[in-house]
mmCIF file of C-alpha atoms in Angstrom:
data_model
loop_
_atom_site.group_PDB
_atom_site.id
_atom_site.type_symbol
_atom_site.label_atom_id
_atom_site.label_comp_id
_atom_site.label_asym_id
_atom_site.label_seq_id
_atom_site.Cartn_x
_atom_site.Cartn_y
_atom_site.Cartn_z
ATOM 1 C CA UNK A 131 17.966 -5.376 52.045
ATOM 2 C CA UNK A 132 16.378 -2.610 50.259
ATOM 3 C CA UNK A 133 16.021 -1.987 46.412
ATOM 4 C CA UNK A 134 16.477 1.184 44.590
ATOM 5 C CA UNK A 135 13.962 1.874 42.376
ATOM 6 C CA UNK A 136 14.788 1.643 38.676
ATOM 7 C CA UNK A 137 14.802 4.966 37.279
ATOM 8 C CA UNK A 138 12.551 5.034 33.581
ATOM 9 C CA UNK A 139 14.621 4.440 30.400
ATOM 10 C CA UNK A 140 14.789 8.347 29.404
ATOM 11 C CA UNK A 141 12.695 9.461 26.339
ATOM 12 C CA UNK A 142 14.045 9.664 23.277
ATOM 13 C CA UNK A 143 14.639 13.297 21.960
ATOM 14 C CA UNK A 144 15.933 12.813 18.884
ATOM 15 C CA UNK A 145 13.954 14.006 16.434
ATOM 16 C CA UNK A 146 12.714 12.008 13.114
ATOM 17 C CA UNK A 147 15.816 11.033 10.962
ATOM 18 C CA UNK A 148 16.665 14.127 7.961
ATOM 19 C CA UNK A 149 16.452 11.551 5.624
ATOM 20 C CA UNK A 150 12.948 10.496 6.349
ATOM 21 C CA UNK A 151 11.788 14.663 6.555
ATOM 22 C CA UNK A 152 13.195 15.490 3.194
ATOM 23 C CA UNK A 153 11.646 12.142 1.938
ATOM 24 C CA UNK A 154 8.256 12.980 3.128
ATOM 25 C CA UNK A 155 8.965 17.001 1.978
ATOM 26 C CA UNK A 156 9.509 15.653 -1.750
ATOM 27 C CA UNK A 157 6.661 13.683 -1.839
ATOM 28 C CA UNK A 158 4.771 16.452 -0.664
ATOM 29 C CA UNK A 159 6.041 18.693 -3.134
ATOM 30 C CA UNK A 160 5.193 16.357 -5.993
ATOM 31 C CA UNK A 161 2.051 15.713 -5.188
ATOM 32 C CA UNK A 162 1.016 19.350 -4.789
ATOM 33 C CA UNK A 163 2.385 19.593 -8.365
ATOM 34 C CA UNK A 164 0.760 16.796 -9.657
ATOM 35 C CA UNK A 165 -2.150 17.908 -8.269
ATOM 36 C CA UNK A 166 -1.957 21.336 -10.023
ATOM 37 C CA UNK A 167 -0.862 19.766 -13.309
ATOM 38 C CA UNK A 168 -4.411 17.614 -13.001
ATOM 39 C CA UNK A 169 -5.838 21.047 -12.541
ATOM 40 C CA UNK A 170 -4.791 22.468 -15.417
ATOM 41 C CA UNK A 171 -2.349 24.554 -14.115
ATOM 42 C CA UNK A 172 1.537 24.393 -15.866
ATOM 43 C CA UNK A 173 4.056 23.142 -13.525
ATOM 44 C CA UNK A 174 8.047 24.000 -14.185
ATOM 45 C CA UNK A 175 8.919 20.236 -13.348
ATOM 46 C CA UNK A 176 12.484 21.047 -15.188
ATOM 47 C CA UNK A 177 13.016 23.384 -12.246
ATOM 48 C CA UNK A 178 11.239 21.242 -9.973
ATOM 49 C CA UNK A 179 13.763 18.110 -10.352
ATOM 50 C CA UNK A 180 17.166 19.885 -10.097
ATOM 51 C CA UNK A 181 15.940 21.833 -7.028
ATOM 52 C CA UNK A 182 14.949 19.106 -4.994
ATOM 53 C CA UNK A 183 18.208 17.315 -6.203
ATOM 54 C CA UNK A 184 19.799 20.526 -4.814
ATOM 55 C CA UNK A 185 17.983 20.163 -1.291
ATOM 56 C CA UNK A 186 19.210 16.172 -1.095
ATOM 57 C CA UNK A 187 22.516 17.561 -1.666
ATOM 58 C CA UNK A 188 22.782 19.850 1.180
ATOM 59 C CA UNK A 189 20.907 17.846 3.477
ATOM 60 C CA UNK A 190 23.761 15.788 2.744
ATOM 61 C CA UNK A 191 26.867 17.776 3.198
ATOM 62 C CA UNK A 192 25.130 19.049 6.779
ATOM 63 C CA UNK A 193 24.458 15.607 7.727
ATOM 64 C CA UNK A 194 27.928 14.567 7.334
ATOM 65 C CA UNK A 195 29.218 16.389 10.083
ATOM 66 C CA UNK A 196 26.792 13.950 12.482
ATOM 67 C CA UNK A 197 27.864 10.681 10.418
ATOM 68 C CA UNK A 198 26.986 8.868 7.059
ATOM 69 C CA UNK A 199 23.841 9.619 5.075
ATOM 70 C CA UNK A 200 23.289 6.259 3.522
ATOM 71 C CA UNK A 201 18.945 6.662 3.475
ATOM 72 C CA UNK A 202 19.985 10.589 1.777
ATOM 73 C CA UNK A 203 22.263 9.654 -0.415
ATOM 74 C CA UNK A 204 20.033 6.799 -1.877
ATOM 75 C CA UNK A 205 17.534 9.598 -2.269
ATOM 76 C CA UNK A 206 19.915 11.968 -4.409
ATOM 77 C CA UNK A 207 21.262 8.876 -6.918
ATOM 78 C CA UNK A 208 17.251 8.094 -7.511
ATOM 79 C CA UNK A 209 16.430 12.022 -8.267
ATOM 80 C CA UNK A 210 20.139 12.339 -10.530
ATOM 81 C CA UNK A 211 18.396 9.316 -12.669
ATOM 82 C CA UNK A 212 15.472 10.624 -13.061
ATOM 83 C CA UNK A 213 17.365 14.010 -14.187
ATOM 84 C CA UNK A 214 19.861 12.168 -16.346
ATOM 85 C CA UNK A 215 16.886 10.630 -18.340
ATOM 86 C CA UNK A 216 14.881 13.554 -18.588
ATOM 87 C CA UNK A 217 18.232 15.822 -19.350
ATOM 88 C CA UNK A 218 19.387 12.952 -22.404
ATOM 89 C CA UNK A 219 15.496 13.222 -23.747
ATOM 90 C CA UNK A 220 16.295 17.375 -23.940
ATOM 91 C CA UNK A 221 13.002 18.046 -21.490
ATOM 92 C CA UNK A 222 10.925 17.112 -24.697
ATOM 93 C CA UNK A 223 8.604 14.417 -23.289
ATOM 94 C CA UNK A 224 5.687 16.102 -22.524
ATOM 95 C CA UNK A 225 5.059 13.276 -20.087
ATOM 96 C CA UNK A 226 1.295 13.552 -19.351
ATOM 97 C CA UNK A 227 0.001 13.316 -15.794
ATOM 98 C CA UNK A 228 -3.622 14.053 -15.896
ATOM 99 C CA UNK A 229 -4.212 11.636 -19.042
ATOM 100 C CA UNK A 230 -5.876 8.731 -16.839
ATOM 101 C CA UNK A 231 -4.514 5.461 -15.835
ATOM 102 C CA UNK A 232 -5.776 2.153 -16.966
ATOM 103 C CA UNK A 233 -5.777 -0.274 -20.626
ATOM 104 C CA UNK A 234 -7.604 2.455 -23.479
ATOM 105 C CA UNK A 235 -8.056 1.400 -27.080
ATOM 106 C CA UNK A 236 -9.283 4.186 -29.335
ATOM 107 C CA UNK A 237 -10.690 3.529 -33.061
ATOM 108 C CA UNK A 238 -11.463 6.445 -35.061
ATOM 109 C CA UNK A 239 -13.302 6.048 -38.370
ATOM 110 C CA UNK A 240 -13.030 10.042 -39.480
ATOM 111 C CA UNK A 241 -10.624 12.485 -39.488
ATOM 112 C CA UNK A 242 -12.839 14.495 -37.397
ATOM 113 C CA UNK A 243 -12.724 12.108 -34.560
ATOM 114 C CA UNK A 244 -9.240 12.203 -33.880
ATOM 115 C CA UNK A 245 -7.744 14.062 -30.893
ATOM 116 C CA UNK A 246 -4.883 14.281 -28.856
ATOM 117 C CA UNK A 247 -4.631 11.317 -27.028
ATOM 118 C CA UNK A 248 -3.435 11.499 -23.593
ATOM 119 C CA UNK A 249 -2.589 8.210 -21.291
ATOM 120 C CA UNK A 250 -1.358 8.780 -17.732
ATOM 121 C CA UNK A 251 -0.284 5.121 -16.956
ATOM 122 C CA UNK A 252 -1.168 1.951 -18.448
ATOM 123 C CA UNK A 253 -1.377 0.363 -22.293
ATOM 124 C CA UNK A 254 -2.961 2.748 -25.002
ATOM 125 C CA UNK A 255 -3.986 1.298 -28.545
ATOM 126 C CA UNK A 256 -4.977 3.607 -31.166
ATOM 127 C CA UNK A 257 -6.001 1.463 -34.026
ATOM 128 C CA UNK A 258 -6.008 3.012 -37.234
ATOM 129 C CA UNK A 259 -7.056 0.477 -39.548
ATOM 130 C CA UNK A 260 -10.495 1.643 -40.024
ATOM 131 C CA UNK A 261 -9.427 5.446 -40.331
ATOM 132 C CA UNK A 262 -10.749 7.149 -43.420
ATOM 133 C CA UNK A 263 -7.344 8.996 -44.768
ATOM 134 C CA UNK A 264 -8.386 11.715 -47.024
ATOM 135 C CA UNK A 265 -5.700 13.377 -49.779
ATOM 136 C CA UNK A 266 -3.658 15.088 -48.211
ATOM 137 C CA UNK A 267 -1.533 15.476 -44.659
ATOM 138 C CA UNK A 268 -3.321 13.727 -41.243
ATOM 139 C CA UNK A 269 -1.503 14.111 -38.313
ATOM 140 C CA UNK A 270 -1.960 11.682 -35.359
ATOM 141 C CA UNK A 271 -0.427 13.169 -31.820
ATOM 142 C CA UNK A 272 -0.301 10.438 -28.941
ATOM 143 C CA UNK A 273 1.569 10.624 -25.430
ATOM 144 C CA UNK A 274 1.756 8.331 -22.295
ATOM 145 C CA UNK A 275 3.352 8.715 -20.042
ATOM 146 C CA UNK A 276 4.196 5.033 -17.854
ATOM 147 C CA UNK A 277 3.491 2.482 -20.470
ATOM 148 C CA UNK A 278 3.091 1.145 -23.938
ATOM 149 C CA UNK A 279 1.677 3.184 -26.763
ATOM 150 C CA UNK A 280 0.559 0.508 -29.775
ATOM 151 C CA UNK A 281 -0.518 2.382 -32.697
ATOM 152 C CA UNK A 282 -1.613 0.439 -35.796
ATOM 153 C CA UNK A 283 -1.582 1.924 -39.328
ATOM 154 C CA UNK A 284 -3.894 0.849 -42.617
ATOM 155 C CA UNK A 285 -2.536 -0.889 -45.658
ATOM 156 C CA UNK A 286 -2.228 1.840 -49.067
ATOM 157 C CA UNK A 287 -1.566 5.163 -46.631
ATOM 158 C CA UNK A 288 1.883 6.755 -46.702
ATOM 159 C CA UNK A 289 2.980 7.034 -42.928
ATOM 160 C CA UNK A 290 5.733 9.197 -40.960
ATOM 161 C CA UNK A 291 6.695 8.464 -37.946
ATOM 162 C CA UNK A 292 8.352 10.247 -35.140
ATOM 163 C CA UNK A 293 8.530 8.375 -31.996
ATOM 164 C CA UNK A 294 10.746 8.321 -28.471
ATOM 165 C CA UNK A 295 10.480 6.699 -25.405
ATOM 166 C CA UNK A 296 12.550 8.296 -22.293
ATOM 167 C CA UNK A 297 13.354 5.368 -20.759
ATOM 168 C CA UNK A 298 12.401 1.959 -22.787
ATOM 169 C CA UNK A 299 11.591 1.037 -26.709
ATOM 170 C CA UNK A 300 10.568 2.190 -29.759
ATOM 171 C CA UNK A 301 10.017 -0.200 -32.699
ATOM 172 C CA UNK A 302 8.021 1.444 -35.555
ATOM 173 C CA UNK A 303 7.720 0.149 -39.036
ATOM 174 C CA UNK A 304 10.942 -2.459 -38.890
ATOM 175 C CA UNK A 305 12.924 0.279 -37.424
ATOM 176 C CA UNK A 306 13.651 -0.029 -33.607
ATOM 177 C CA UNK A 307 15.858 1.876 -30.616
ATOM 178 C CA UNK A 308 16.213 1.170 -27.200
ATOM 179 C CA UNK A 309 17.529 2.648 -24.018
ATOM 180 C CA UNK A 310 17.695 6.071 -23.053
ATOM 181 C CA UNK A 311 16.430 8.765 -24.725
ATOM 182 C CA UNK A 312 15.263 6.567 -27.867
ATOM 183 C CA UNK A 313 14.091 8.303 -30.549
ATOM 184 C CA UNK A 314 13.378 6.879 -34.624
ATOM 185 C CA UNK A 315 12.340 9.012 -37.376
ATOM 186 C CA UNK A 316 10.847 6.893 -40.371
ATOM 187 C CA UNK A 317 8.622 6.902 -43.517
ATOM 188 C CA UNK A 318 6.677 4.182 -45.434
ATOM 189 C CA UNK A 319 5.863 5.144 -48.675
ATOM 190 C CA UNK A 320 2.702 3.607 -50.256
ATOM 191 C CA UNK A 321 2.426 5.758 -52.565
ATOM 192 C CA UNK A 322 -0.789 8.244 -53.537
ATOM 193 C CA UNK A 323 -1.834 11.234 -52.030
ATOM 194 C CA UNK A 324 -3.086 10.264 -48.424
ATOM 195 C CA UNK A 325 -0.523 10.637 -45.905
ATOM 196 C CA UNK A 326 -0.439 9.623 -41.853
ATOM 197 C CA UNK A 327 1.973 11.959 -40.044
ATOM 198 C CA UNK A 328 2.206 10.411 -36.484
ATOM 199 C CA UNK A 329 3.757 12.028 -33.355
ATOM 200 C CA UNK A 330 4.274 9.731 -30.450
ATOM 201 C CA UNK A 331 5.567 9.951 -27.480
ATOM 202 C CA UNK A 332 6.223 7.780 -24.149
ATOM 203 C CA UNK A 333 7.852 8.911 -20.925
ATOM 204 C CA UNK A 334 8.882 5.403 -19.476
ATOM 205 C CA UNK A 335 7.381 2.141 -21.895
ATOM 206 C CA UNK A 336 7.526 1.301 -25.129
ATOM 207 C CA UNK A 337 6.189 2.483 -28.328
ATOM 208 C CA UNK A 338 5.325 0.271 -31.226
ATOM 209 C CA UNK A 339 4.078 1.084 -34.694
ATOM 210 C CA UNK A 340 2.289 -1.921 -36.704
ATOM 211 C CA UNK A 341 0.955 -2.112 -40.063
#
């Protein structure tokens, strides 16, 4: 009795699923912008988003012709929410990348020590308690971009506020908004001449304004 020899399963040639190519080709593409924005360089990310949408999107009517594109289509819903919120927040974020990541708690005492402060990711406080508010306008500019944004505001100094949050919270001097694309425009008058004029900004977080 003889036995044939059994023949090797034969190797697969298919090639890596589309899905998991465009996946790796839009992570790829981010981080090369990311990396550019760190650099200094300005990156078009409004173009960025709706043309990588646009790839998903193809990829998907091409791969319907070999069967159903559940891993792709996942892919394009995640990039149309991401669009949706940045689209309902009218581009205006200003989301900043290069800003660090990490808890940061700045306390000016002058005028001439303020900046604009940048957060990447994480929980910024700027405490302005101690802040020596001369007659007149101060502006305050803050942005982060994945996280909370505290700012806190001295007693006997008028204060505006303009604040938004893409995707979260804003509560600001008994005045609050949440959701998409939340955005509150308030003033405290205490009266005087000294005035705080603060611009704040969060991509995805919260935002919170304390006196």
């Amino acid at each position: 009795m003889t036995t044939e020899p059994i023949s090797p399963a034969p190797a697969d040639r298919h090639g890596p699923a589309a899905a998991t190519v465009l996946v790796g080709a839009l992570l790829v593409l981010v981080g090369i912008g990311w990396l550019l924005d760190a650099g200094g360089v300005e990156v078009p990310w409004r173009a960025v988003l709706p043309a990588a949408l646009i790839a998903v999107g193809l990829a998907c009517v091409a791969g319907a012709f070999r069967g159903r594109q559940h891993a792709m289509m996942v892919v394009g819903v995640v990039l149309t929410v991401v669009l949706s919120v940045a689209a309902a927040a009218d581009w205006d974020l200003e989301v900043p990348l290069a800003g660090g990541v990490g808890d940061r708690t700045e306390r000016p005492a002058t005028p001439a020590q303020l900046t604009k402060y940048q957060l990447g990711v994480g929980n910024f406080l700027l405490d302005l308690q101690q802040l020596q508010v001369p007659p007149g306008t101060t502006a305050v500019q803050a942005r982060v971009g994945i996280g909370e944004l505290v700012v806190q505001v001295p007693e006997g100094v008028s204060v505006r506020v303009v604040a938004s949050s893409g995707l979260g919270e804003v509560q600001a001097l008994g005045k609050q908004e949440s959701g998409v694309a939340n955005r509150v425009d308030t003033t405290a008058e205490a009266g005087g001449e000294r005035r705080l004029e603060l611009d704040l900004r969060v991509g995805i977080g919260q935002v919170r304004v304390e006196r």
